[in-house]
mmCIF file with all atom_site columns, N, CA and C in Angstrom:
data_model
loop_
_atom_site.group_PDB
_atom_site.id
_atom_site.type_symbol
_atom_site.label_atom_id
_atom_site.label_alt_id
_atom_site.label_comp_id
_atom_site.label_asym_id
_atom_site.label_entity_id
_atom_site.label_seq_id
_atom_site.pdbx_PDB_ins_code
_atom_site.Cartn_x
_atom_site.Cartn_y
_atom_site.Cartn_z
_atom_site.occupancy
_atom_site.B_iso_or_equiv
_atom_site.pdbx_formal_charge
_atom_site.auth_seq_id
_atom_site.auth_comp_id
_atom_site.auth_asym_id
_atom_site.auth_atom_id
_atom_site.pdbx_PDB_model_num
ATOM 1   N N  . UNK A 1 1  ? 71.732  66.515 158.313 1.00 0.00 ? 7  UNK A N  1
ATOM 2   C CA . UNK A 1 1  ? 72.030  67.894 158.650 1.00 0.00 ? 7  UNK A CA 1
ATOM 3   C C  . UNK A 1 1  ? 71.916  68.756 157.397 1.00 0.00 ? 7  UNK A C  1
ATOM 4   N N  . UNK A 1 2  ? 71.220  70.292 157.615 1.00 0.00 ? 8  UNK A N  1
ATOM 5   C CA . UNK A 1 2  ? 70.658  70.739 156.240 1.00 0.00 ? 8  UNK A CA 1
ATOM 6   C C  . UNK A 1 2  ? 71.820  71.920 156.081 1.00 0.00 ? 8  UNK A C  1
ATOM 7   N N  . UNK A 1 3  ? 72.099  72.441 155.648 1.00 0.00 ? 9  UNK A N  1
ATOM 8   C CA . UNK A 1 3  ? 72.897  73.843 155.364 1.00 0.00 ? 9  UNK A CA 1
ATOM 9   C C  . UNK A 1 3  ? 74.415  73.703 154.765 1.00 0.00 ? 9  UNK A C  1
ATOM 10  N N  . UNK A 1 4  ? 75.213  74.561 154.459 1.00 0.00 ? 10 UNK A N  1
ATOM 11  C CA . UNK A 1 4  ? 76.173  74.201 153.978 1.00 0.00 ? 10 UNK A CA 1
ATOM 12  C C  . UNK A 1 4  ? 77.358  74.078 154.909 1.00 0.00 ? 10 UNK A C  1
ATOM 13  N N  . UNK A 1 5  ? 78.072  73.234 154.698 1.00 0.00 ? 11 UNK A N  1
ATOM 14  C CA . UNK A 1 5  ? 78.953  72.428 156.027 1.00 0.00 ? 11 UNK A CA 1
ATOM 15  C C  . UNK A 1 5  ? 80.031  74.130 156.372 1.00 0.00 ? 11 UNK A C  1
ATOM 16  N N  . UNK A 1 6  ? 80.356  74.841 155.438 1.00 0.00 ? 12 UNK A N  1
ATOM 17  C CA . UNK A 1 6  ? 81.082  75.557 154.988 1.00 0.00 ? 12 UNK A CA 1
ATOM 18  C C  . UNK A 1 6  ? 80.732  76.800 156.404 1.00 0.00 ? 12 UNK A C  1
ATOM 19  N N  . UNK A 1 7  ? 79.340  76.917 156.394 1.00 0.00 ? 13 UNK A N  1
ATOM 20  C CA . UNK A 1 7  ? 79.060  77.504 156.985 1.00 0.00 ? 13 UNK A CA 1
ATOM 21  C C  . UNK A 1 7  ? 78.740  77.783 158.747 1.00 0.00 ? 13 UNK A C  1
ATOM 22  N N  . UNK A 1 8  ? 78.998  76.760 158.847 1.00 0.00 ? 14 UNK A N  1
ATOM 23  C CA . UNK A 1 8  ? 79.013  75.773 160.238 1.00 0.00 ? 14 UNK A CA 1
ATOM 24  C C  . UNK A 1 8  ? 80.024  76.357 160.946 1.00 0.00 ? 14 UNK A C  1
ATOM 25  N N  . UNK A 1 9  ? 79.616  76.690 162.184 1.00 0.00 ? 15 UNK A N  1
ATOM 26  C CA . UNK A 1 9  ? 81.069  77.012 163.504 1.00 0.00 ? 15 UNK A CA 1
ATOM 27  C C  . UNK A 1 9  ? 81.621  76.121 163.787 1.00 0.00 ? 15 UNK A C  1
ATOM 28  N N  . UNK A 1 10 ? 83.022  76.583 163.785 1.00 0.00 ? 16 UNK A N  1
ATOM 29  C CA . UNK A 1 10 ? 83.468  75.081 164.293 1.00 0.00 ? 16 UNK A CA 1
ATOM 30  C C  . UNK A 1 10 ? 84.703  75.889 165.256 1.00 0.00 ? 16 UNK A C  1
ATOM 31  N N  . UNK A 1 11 ? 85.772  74.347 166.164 1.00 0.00 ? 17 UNK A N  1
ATOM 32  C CA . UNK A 1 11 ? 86.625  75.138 167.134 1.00 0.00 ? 17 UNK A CA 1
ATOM 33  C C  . UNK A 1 11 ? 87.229  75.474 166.548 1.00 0.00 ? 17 UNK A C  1
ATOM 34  N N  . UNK A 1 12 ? 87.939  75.738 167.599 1.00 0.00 ? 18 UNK A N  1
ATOM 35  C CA . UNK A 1 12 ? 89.833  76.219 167.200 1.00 0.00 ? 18 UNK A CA 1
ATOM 36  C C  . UNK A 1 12 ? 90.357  74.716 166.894 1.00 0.00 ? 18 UNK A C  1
ATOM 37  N N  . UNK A 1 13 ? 90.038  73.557 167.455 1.00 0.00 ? 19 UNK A N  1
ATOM 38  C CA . UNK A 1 13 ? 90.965  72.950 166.978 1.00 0.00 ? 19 UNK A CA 1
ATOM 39  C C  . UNK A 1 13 ? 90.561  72.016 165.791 1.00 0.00 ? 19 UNK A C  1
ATOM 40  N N  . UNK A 1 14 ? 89.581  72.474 165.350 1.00 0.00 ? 20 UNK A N  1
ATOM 41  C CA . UNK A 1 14 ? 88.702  72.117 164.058 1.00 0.00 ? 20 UNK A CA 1
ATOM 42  C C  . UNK A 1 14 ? 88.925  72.842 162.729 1.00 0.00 ? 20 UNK A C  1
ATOM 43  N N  . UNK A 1 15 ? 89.440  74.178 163.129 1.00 0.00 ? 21 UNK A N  1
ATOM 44  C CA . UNK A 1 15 ? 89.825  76.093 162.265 1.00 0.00 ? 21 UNK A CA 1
ATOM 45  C C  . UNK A 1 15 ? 91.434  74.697 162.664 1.00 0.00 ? 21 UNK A C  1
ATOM 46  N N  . UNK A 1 16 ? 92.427  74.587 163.310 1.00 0.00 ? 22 UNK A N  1
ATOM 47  C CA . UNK A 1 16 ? 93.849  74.396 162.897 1.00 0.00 ? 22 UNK A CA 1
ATOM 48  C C  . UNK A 1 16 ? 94.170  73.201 162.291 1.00 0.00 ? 22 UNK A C  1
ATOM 49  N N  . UNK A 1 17 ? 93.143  72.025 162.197 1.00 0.00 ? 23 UNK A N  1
ATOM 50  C CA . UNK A 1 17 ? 93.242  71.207 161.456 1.00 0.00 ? 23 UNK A CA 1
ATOM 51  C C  . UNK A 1 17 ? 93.029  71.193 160.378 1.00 0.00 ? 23 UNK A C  1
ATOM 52  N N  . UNK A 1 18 ? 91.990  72.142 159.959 1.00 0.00 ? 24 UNK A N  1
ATOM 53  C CA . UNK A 1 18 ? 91.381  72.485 158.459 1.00 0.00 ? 24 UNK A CA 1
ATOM 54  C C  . UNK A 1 18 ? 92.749  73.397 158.309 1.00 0.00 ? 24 UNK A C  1
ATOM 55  N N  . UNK A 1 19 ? 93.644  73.690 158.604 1.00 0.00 ? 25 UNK A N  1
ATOM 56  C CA . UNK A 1 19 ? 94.340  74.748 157.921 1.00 0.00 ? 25 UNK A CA 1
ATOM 57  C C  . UNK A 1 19 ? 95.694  74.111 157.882 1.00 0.00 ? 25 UNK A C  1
ATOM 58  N N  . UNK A 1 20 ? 95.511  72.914 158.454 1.00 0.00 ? 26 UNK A N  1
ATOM 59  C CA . UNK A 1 20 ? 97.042  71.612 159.139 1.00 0.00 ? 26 UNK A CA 1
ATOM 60  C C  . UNK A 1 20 ? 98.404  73.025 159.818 1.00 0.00 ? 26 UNK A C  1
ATOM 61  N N  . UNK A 1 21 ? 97.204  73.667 160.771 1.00 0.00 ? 27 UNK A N  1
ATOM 62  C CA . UNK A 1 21 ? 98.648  74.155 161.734 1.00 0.00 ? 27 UNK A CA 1
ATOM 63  C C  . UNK A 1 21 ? 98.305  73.643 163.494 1.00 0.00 ? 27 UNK A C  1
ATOM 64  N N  . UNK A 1 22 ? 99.304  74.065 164.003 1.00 0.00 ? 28 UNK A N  1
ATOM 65  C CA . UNK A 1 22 ? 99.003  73.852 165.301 1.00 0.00 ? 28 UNK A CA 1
ATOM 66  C C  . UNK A 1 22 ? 98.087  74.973 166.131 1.00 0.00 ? 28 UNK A C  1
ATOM 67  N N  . UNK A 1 23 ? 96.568  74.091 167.133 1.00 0.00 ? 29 UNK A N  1
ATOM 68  C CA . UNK A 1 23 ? 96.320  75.213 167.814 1.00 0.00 ? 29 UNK A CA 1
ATOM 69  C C  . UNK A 1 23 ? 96.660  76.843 168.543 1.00 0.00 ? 29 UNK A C  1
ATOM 70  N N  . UNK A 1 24 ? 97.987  76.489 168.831 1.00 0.00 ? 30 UNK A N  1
ATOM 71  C CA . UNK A 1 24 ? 98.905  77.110 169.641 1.00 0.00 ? 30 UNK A CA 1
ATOM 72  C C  . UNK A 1 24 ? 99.134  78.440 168.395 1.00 0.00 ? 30 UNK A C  1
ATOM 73  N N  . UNK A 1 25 ? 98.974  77.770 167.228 1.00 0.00 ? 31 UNK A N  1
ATOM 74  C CA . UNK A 1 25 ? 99.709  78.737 166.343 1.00 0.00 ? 31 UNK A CA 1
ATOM 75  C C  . UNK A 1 25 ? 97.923  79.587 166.119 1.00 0.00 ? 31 UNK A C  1
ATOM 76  N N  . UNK A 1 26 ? 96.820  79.411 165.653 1.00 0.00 ? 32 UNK A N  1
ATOM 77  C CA . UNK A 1 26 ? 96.152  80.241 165.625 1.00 0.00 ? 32 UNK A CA 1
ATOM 78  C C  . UNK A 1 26 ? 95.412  81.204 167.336 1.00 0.00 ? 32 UNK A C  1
ATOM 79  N N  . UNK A 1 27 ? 96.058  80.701 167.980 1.00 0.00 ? 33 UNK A N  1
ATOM 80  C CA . UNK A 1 27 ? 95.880  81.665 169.281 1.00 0.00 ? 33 UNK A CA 1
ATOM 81  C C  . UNK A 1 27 ? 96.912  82.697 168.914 1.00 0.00 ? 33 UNK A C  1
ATOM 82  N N  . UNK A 1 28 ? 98.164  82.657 168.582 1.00 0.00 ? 34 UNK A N  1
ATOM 83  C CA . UNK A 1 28 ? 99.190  83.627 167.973 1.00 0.00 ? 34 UNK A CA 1
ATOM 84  C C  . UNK A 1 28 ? 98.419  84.192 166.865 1.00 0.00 ? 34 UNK A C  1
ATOM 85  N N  . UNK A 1 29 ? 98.264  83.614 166.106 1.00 0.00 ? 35 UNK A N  1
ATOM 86  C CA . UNK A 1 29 ? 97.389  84.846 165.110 1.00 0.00 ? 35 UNK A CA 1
ATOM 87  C C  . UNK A 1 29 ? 96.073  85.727 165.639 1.00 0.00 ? 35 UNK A C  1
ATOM 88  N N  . UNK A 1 30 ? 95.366  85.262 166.508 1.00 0.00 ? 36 UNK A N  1
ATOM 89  C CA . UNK A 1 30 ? 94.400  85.808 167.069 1.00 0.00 ? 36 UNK A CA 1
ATOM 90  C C  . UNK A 1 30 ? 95.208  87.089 167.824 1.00 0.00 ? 36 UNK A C  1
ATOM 91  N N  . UNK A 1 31 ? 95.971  86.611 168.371 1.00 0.00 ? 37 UNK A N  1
ATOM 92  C CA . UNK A 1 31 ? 96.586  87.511 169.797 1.00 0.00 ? 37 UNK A CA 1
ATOM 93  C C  . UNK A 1 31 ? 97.926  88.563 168.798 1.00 0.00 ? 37 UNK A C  1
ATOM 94  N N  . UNK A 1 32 ? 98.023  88.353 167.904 1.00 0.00 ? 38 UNK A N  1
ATOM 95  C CA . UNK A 1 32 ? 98.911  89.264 166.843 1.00 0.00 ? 38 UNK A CA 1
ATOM 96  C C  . UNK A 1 32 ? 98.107  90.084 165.740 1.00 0.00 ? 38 UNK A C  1
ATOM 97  N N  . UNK A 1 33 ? 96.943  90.109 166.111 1.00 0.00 ? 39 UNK A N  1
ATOM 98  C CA . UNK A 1 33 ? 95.923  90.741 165.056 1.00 0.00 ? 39 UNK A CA 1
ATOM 99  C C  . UNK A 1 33 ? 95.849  90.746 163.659 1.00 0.00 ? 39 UNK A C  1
ATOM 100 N N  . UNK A 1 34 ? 96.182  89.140 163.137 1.00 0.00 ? 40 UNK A N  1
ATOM 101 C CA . UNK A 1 34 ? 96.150  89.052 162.290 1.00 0.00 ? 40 UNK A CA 1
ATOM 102 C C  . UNK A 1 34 ? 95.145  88.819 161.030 1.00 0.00 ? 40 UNK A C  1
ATOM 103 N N  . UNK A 1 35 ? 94.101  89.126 161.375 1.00 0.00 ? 41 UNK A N  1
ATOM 104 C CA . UNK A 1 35 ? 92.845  89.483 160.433 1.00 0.00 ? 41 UNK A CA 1
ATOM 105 C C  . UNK A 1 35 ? 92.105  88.088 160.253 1.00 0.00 ? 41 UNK A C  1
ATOM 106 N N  . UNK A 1 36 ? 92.557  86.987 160.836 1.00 0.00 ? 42 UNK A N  1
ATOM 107 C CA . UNK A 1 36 ? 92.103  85.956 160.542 1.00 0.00 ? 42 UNK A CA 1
ATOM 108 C C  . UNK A 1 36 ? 90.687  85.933 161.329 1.00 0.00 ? 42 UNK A C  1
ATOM 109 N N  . UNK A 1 37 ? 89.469  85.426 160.544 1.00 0.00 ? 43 UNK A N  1
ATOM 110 C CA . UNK A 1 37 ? 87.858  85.605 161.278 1.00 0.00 ? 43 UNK A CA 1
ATOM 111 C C  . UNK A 1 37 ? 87.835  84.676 162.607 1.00 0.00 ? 43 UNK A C  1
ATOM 112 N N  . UNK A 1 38 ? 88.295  85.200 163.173 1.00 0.00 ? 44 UNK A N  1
ATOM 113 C CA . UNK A 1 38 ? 87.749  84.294 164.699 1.00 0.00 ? 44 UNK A CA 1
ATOM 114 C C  . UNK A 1 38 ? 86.843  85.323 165.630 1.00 0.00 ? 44 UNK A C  1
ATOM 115 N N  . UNK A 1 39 ? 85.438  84.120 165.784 1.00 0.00 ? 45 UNK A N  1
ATOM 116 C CA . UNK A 1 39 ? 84.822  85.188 166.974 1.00 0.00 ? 45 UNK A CA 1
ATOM 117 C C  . UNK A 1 39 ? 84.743  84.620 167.966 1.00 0.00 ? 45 UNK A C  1
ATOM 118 N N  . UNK A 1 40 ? 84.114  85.526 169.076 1.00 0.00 ? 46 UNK A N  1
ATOM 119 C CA . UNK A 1 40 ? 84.230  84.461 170.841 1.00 0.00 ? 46 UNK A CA 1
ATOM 120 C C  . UNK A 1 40 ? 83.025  84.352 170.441 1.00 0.00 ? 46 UNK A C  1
ATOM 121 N N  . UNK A 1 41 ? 82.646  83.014 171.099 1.00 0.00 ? 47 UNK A N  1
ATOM 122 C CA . UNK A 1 41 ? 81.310  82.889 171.413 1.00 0.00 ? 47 UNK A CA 1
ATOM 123 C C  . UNK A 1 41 ? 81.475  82.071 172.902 1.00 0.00 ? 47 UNK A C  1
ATOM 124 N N  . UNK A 1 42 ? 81.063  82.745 173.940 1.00 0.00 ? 48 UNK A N  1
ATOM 125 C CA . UNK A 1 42 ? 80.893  82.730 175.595 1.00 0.00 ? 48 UNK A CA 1
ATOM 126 C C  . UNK A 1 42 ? 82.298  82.553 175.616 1.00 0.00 ? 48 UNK A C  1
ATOM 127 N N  . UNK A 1 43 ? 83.337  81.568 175.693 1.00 0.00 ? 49 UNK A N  1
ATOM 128 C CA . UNK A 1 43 ? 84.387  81.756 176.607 1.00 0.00 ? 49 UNK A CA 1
ATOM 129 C C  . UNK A 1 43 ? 85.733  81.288 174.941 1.00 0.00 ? 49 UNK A C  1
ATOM 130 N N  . UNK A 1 44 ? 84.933  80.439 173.868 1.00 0.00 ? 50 UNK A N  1
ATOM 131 C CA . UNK A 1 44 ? 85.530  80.127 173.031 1.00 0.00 ? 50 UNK A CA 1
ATOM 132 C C  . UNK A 1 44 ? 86.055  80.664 171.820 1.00 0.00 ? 50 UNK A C  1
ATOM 133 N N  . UNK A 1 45 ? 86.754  80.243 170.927 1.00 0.00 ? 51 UNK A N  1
ATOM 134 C CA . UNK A 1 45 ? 86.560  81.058 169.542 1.00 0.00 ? 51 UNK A CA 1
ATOM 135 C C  . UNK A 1 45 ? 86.166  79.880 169.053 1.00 0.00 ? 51 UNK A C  1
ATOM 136 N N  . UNK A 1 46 ? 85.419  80.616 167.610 1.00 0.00 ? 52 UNK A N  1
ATOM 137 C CA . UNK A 1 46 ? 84.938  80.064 166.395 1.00 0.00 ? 52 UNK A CA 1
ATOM 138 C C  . UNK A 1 46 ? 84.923  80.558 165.207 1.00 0.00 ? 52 UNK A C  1
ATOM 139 N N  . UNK A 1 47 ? 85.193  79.728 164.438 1.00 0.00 ? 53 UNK A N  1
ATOM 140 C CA . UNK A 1 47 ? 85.419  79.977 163.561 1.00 0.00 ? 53 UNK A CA 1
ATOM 141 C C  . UNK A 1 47 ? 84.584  79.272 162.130 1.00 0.00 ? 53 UNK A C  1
ATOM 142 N N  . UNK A 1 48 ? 84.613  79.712 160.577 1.00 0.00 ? 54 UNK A N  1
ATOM 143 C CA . UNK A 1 48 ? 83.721  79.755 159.683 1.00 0.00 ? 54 UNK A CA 1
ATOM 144 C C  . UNK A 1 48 ? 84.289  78.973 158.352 1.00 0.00 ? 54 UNK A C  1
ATOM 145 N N  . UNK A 1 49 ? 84.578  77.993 158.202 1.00 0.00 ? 55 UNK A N  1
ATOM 146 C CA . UNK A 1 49 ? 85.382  77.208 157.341 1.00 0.00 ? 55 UNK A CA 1
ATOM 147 C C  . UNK A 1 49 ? 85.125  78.563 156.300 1.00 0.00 ? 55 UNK A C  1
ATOM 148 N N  . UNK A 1 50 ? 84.089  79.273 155.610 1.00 0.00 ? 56 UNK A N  1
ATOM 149 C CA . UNK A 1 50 ? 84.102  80.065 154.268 1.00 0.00 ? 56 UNK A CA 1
ATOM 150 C C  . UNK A 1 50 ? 84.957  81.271 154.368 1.00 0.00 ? 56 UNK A C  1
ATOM 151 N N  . UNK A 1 51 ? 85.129  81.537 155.779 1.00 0.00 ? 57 UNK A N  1
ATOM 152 C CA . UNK A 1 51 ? 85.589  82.584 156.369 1.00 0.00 ? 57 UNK A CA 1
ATOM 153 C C  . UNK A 1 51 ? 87.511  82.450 156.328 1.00 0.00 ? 57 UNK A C  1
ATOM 154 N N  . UNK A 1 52 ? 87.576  81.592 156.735 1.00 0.00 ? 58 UNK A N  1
ATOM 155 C CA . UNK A 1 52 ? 88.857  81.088 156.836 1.00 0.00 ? 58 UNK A CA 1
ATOM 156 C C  . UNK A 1 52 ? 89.537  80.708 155.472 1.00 0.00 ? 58 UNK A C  1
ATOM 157 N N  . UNK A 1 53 ? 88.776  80.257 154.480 1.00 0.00 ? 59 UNK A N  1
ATOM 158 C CA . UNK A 1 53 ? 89.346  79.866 152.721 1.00 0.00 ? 59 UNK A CA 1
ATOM 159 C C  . UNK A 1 53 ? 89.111  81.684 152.425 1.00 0.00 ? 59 UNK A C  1
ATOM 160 N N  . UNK A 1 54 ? 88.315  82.371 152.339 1.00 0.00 ? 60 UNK A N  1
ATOM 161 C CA . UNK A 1 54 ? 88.843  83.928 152.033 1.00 0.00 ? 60 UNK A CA 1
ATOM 162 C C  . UNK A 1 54 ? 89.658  84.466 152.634 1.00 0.00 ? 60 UNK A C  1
ATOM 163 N N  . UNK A 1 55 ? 89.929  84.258 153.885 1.00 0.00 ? 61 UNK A N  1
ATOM 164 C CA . UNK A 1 55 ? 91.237  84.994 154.859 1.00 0.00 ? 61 UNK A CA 1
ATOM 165 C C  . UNK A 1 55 ? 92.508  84.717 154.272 1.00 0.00 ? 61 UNK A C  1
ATOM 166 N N  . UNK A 1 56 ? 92.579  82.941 154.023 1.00 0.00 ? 62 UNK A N  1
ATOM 167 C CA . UNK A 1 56 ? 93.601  82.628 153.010 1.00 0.00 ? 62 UNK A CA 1
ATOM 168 C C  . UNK A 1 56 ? 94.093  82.783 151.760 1.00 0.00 ? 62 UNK A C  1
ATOM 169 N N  . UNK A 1 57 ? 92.668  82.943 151.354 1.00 0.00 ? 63 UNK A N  1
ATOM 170 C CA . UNK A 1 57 ? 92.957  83.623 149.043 1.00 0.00 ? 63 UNK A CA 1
ATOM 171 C C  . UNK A 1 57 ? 93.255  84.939 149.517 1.00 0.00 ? 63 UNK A C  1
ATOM 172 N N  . UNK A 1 58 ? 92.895  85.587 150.369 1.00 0.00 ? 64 UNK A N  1
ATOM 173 C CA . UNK A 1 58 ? 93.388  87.304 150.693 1.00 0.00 ? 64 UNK A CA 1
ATOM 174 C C  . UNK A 1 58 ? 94.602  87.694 150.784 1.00 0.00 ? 64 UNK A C  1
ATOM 175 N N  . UNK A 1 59 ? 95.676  86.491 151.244 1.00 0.00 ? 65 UNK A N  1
ATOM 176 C CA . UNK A 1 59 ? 97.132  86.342 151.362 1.00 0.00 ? 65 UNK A CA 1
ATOM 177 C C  . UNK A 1 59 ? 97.258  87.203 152.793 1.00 0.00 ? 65 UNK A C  1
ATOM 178 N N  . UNK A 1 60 ? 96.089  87.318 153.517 1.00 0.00 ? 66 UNK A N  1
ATOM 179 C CA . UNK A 1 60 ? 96.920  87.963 154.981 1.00 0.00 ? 66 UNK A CA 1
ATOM 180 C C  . UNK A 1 60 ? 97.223  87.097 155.584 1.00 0.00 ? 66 UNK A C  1
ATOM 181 N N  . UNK A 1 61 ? 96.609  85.513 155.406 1.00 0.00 ? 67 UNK A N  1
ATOM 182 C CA . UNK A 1 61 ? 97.497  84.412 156.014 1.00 0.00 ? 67 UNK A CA 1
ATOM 183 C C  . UNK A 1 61 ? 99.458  84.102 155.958 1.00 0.00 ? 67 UNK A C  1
ATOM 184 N N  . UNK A 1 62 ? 99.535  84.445 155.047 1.00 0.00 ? 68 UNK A N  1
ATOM 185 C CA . UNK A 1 62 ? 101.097 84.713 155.089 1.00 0.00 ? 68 UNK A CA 1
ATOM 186 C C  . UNK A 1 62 ? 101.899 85.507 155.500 1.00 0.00 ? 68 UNK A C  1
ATOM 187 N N  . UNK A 1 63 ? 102.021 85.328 156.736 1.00 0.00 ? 69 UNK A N  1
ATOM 188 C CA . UNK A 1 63 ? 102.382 86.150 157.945 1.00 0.00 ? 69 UNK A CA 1
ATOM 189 C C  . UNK A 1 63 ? 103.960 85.231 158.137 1.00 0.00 ? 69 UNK A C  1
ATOM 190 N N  . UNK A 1 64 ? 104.829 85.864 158.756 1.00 0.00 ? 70 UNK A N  1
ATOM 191 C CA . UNK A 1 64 ? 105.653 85.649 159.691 1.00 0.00 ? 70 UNK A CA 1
ATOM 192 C C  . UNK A 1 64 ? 105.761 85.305 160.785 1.00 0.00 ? 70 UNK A C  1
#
């Protein structure tokens, strides 16, 4: 496989393992508008491993 893994869509429950939270908990961030990069694609979200390590150095991950 050619490209950088980083860059690759992956699920939601692929985005809450890379981040070691529970699914349940990034549907709450989605649904609380918390700036975190999730897009739909047809019925799912996805998400951008490069996308998700800047959301986190940005500190809007530290939410309540």
């Amino acid at each position: 496989m050619d490209g950088d893994l980083k860059d690759r869509w992956i699920s939601i429950e692929s985005a809450a393992e890379y981040l070691d939270v529970k699914v349940v908990t990034i549907r709450d961030w989605i649904k609380k508008d918390t700036g975190i990069p999730a897009h739909k694609i047809g019925k799912q979200w996805k998400f951008k491993l490069s996308e998700l390590d800047e959301w986190v150095k940005s500190g809007k991950s530290a939410i309540e």
